[in-house]
Coordinates of C-alpha atoms in Angstrom, one line a residue:
X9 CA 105.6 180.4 78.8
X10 CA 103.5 182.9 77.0
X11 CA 104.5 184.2 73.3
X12 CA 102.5 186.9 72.2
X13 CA 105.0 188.6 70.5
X14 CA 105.6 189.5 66.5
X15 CA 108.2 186.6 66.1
X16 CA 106.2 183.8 66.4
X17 CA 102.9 185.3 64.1
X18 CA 103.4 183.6 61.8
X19 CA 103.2 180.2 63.5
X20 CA 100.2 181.5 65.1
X21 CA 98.2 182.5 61.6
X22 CA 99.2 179.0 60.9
X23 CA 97.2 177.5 63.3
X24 CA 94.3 180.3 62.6
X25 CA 94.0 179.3 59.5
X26 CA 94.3 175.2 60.3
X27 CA 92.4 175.1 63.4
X28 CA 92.5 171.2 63.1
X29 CA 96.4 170.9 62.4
X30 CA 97.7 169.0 65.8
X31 CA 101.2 169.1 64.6
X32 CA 103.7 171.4 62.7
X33 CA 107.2 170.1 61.1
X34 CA 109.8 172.8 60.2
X35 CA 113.1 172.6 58.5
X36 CA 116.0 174.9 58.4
X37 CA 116.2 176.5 54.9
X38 CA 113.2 173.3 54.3
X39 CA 109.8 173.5 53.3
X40 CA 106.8 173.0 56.6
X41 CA 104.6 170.5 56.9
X42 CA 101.5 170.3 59.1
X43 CA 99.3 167.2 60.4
X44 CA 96.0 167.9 59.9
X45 CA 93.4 165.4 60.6
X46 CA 95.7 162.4 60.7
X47 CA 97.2 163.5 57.2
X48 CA 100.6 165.6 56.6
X49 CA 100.7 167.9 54.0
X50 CA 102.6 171.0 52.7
X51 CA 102.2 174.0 55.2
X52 CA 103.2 176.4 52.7
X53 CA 106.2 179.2 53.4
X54 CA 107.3 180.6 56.5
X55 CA 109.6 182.7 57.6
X56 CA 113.1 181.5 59.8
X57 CA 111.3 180.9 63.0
X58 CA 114.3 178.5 64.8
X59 CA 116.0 182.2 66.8
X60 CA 112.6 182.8 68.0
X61 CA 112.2 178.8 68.6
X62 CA 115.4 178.5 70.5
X63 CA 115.1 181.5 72.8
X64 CA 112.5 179.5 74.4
X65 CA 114.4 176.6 75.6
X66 CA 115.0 176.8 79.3
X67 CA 119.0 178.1 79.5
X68 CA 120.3 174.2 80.6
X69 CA 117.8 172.8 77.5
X70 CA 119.3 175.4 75.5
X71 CA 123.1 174.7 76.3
X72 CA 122.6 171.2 75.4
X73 CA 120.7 172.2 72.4
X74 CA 123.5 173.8 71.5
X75 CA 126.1 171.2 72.3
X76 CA 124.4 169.2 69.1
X77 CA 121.9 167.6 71.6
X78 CA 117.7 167.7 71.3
X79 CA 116.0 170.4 72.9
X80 CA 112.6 169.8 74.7
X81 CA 110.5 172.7 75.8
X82 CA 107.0 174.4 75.6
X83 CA 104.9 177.3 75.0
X84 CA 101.8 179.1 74.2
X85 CA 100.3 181.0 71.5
X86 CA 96.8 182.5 72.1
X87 CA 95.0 180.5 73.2
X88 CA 96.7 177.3 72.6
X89 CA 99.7 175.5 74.6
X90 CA 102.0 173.8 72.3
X91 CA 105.3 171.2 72.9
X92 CA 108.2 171.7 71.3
X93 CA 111.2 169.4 70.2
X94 CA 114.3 171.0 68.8
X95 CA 116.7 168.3 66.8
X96 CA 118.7 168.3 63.6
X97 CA 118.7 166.0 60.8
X98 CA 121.1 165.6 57.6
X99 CA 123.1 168.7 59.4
X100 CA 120.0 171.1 59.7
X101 CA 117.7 172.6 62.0
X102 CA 114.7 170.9 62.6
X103 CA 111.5 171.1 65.0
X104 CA 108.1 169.2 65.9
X105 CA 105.4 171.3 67.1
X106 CA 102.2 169.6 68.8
X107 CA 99.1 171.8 69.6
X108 CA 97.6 170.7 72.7
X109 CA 94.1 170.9 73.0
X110 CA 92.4 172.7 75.4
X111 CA 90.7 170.4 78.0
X112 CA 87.9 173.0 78.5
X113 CA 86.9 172.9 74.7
X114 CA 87.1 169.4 74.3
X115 CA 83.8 167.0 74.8
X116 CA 82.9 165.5 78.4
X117 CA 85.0 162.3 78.9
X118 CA 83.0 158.8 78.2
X119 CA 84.8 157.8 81.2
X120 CA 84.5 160.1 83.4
X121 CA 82.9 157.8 86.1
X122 CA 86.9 155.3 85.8
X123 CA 88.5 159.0 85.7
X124 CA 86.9 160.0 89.0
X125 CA 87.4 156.7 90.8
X126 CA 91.4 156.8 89.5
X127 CA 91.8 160.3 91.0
X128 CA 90.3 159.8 94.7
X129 CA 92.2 156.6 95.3
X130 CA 94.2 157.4 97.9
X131 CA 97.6 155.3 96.6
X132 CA 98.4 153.0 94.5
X133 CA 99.8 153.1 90.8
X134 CA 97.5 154.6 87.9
X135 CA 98.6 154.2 84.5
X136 CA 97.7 155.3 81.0
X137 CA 99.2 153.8 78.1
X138 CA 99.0 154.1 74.5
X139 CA 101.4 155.0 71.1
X140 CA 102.2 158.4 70.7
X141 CA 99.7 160.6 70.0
X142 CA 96.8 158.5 71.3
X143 CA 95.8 160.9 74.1
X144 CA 97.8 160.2 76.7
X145 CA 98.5 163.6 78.0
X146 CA 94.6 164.8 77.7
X147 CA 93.7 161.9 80.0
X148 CA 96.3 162.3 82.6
X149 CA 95.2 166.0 82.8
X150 CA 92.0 164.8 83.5
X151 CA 93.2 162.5 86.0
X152 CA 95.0 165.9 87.5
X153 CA 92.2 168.3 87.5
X154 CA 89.7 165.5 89.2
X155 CA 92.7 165.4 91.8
X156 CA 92.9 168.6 92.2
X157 CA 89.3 169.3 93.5
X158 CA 90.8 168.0 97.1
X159 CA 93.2 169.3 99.4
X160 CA 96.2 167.5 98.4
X161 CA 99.7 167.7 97.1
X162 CA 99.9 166.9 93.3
X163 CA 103.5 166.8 92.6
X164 CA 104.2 166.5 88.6
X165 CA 107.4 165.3 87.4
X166 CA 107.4 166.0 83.0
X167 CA 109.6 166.7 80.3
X168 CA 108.3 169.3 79.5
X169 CA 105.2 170.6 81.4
X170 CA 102.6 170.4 78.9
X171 CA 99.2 171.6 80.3
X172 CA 99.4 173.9 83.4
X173 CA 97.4 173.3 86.1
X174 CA 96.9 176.4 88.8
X175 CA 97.3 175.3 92.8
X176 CA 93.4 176.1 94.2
X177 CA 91.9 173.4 96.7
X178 CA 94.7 171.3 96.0
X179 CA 98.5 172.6 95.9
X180 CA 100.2 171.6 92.7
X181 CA 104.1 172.0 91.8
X182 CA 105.0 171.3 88.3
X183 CA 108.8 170.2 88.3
X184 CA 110.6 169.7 84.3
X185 CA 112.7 167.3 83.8
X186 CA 116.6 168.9 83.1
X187 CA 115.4 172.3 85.0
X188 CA 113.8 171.8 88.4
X189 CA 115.3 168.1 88.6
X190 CA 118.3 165.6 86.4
X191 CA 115.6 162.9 85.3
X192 CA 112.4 161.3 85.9
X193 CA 113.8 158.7 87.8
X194 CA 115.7 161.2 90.4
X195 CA 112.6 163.4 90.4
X196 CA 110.6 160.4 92.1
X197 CA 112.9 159.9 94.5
X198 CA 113.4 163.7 95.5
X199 CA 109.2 163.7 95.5
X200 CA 109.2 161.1 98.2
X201 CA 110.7 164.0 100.7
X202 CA 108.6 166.6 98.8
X203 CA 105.4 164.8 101.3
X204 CA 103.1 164.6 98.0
X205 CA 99.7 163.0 98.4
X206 CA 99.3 162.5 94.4
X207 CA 102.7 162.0 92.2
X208 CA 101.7 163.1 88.4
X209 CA 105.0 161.2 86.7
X210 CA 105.1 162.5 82.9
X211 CA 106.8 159.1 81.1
X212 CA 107.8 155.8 82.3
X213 CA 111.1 155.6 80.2
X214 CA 113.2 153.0 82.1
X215 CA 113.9 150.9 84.8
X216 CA 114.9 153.2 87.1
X217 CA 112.1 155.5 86.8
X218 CA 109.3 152.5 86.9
X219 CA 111.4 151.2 90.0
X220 CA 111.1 154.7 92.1
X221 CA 107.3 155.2 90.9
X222 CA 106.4 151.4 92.1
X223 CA 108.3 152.2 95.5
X224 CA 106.2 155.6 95.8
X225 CA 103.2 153.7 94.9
X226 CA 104.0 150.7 97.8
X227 CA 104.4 153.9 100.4
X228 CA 101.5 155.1 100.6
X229 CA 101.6 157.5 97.9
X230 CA 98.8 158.0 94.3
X231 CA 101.2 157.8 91.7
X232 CA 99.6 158.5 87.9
X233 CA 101.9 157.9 84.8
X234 CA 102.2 157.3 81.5
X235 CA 104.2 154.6 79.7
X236 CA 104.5 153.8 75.5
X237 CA 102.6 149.8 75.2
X238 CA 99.1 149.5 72.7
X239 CA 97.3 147.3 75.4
X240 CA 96.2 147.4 79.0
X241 CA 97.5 144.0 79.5
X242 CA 100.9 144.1 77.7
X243 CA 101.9 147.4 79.4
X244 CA 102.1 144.8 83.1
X245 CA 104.7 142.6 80.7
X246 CA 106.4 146.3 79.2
X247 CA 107.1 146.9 83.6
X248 CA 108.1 143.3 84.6
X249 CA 110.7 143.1 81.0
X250 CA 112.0 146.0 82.4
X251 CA 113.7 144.4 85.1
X252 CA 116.7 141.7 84.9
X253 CA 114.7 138.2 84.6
X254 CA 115.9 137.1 88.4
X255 CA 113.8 139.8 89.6
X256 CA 110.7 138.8 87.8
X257 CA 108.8 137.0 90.5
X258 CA 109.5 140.3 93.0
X259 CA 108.3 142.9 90.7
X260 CA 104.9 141.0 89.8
X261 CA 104.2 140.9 93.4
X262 CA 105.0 144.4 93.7
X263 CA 103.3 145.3 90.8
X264 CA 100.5 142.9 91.8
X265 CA 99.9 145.1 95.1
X266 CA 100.3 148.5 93.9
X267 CA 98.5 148.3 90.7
X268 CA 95.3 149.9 90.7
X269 CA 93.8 150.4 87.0
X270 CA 96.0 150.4 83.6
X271 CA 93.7 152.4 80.7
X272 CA 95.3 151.7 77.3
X273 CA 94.1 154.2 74.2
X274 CA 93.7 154.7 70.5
X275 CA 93.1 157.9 68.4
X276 CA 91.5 157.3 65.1
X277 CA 90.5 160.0 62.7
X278 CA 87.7 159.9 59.8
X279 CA 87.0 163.0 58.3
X280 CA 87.0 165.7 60.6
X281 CA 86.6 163.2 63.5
X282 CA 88.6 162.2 65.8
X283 CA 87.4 159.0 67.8
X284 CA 88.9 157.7 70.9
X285 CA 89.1 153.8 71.9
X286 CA 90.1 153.5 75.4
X287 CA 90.6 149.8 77.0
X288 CA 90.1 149.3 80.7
X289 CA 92.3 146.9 83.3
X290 CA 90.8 146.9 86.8
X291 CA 93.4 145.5 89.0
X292 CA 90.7 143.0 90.9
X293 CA 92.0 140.4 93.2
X294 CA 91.3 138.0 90.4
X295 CA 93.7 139.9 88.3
X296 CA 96.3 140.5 90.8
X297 CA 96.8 136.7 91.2
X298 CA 97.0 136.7 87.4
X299 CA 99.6 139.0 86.8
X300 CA 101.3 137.5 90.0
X301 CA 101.5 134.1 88.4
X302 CA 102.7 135.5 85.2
X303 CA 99.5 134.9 82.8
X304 CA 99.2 138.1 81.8
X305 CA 97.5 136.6 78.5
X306 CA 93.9 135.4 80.6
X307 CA 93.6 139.0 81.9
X308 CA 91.5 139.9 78.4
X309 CA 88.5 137.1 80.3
X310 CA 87.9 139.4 83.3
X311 CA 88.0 142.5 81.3
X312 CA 86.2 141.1 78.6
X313 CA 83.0 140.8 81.7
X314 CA 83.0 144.2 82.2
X315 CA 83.1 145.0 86.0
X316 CA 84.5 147.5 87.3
X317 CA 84.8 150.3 84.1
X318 CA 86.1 147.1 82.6
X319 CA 86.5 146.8 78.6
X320 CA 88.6 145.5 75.7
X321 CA 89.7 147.2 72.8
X322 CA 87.5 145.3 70.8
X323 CA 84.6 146.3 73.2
X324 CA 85.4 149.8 72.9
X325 CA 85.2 149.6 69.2
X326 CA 81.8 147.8 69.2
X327 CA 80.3 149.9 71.5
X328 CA 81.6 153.0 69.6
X329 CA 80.2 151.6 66.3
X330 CA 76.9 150.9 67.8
X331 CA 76.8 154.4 69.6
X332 CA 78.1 157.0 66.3
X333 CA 75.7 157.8 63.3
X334 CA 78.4 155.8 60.7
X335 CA 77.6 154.8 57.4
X336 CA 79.4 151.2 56.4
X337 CA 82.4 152.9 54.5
X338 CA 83.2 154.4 57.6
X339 CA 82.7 152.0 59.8
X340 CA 85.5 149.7 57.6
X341 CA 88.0 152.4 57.9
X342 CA 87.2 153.2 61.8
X343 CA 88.3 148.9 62.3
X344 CA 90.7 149.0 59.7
X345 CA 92.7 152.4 61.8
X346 CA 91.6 150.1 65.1
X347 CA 93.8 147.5 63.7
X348 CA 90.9 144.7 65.0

């Protein structure tokens, strides 16, 4: 949704003047914050911008806004999509802004070569997996628009739509989550009579949900998500956990067959700079039998050869430090914000 008009302005000079802010925290009757380069810090006065705010909740997001629930929802401001969660805390009005970058302005992906392969598989499950604010959304937007170049059916299921993608070789229907459908989970299973070629599935949040996208995956259909874990590895035990323990042995075969690459990412900011580490499961036969048998821990030895856009964290870091003009200071902090 586009907001152009004079009640947002001054969230807009905001961000003019804090072109690197990625978030914005505001408080009924509170002072703002903003997060600029990794650091929050006082955003100074603004005017009551929750009327404005609220107006743009979808009517359903809004009712249950208003019921005392959170309220999830997005929008633009020249240039420059934003999310937007609504919620109230110690009785008063509070939201969390994020600035989305703009894929166009950003640098070429490092991995564009994995990102290409990911996209023109024709099924299978895709995953990217990381804390929040590690990049997630960026990548699977890349995954999207290297989807889109062929004639296909992307199907997105998100809470909200963050970037927006228009329908040009490829035919793409953004649903949201509480407006077009009740929940991720029923939005998979309404997809599989949608006849999508590519299923764009916004968060993995529970059973249900990694249940449908796993049974979309095993018919014949590309299925791209992303789910909350820090490592490639540990996001196959975040799945299986997520069943009861008797069906263990059934979902790692399922997951074994319909797994096709897992990318798990880090944001780390110096300075000005913003670096990303990005770690790289291939789902190889070798692996499959892995996570099959349950030793999820001796996956790190095939990624650690580096087949197959293959890497560690730890790889990623080394080849980053090797690659970027760092002095030693910098170098400490960049491992230190790695956490290896």
């Amino acid at each position: 949704m586009e907001h152009t008009g004079e009640t947002l302005a001054p969230l807009a000079a905001l961000l003019a003047a804090h072109p690197a802010a990625t978030d914005v925290h505001l408080t009924e009757g509170g002072p703002s914050y903003l997060r600029e380069e990794g650091t929050l810090r006082p955003a100074g006065a603004l005017p009551d911008l929750f009327p404005a705010l609220e107006e743009l909740l979808p009517p359903a997001k809004r009712a249950l806004w208003e019921r005392g629930g959170a309220g999830d929802g997005a929008f633009a401001l020249p240039g420059v999509r934003c999310r937007l969660h609504l919620y109230r805390a110690g009785g008063r009005k509070a939201a969390a802004i994020r600035f989305l970058p703009s894929i166009a302005a950003l640098p070429p992906d490092r991995d564009g070569p994995w990102i290409e392969d990911a996209a023109s598989l024709s099924s299978g499950l895709v995953l990217v997996t990381g804390p929040a604010g590690s990049g997630k959304s960026t990548a699977l937007a890349r995954l999207i628009l290297a989807a889109a170049r062929a004639p296909r059916h992307i199907l997105t299921i998100e809470d909200p739509p963050e970037y927006l993608f228009p329908s040009g070789a490829a035919l793409i229907r953004q649903r949201e989550v509480g407006v077009d459908t009740e929940s991720f989970a029923s939005g998979v299973k309404e997809a599989l009579r949608e006849d999508p070629d590519v299923l764009v599935i916004g968060e993995l949040r529970d059973a249900e949900t990694m249940a449908a996208s796993l049974t979309a995956a095993e018919t014949g259909h590309l299925v791209l998500a992303t789910l909350h874990n820090d490592s490639a590895a540990g996001a196959i035990g975040r799945l299986v956990h997520a069943f009861p323990a008797e069906k263990e042995r059934e979902i790692r075969a399922l997951l074994a067959s319909v797994l096709r690459t897992v990318a798990a990412q880090k944001l780390c900011r110096i300075g000005r700079r913003t670096f990303l580490l990005r770690e790289i499961l291939t789902n190889i036969p070798a692996a499959a039998h892995l996570i099959r048998e349950g030793k999820d821990e001796q996956l790190l030895s095939y990624m650690e050869m580096g087949r197959h856009h293959m890497r560690t964290m730890k790889q990623a870091l080394s080849e980053l430090l090797w690659k970027e003009p760092l002095s030693t200071e910098e170098k400490e902090i960049l491992r230190r914000k790695a956490g290896l």
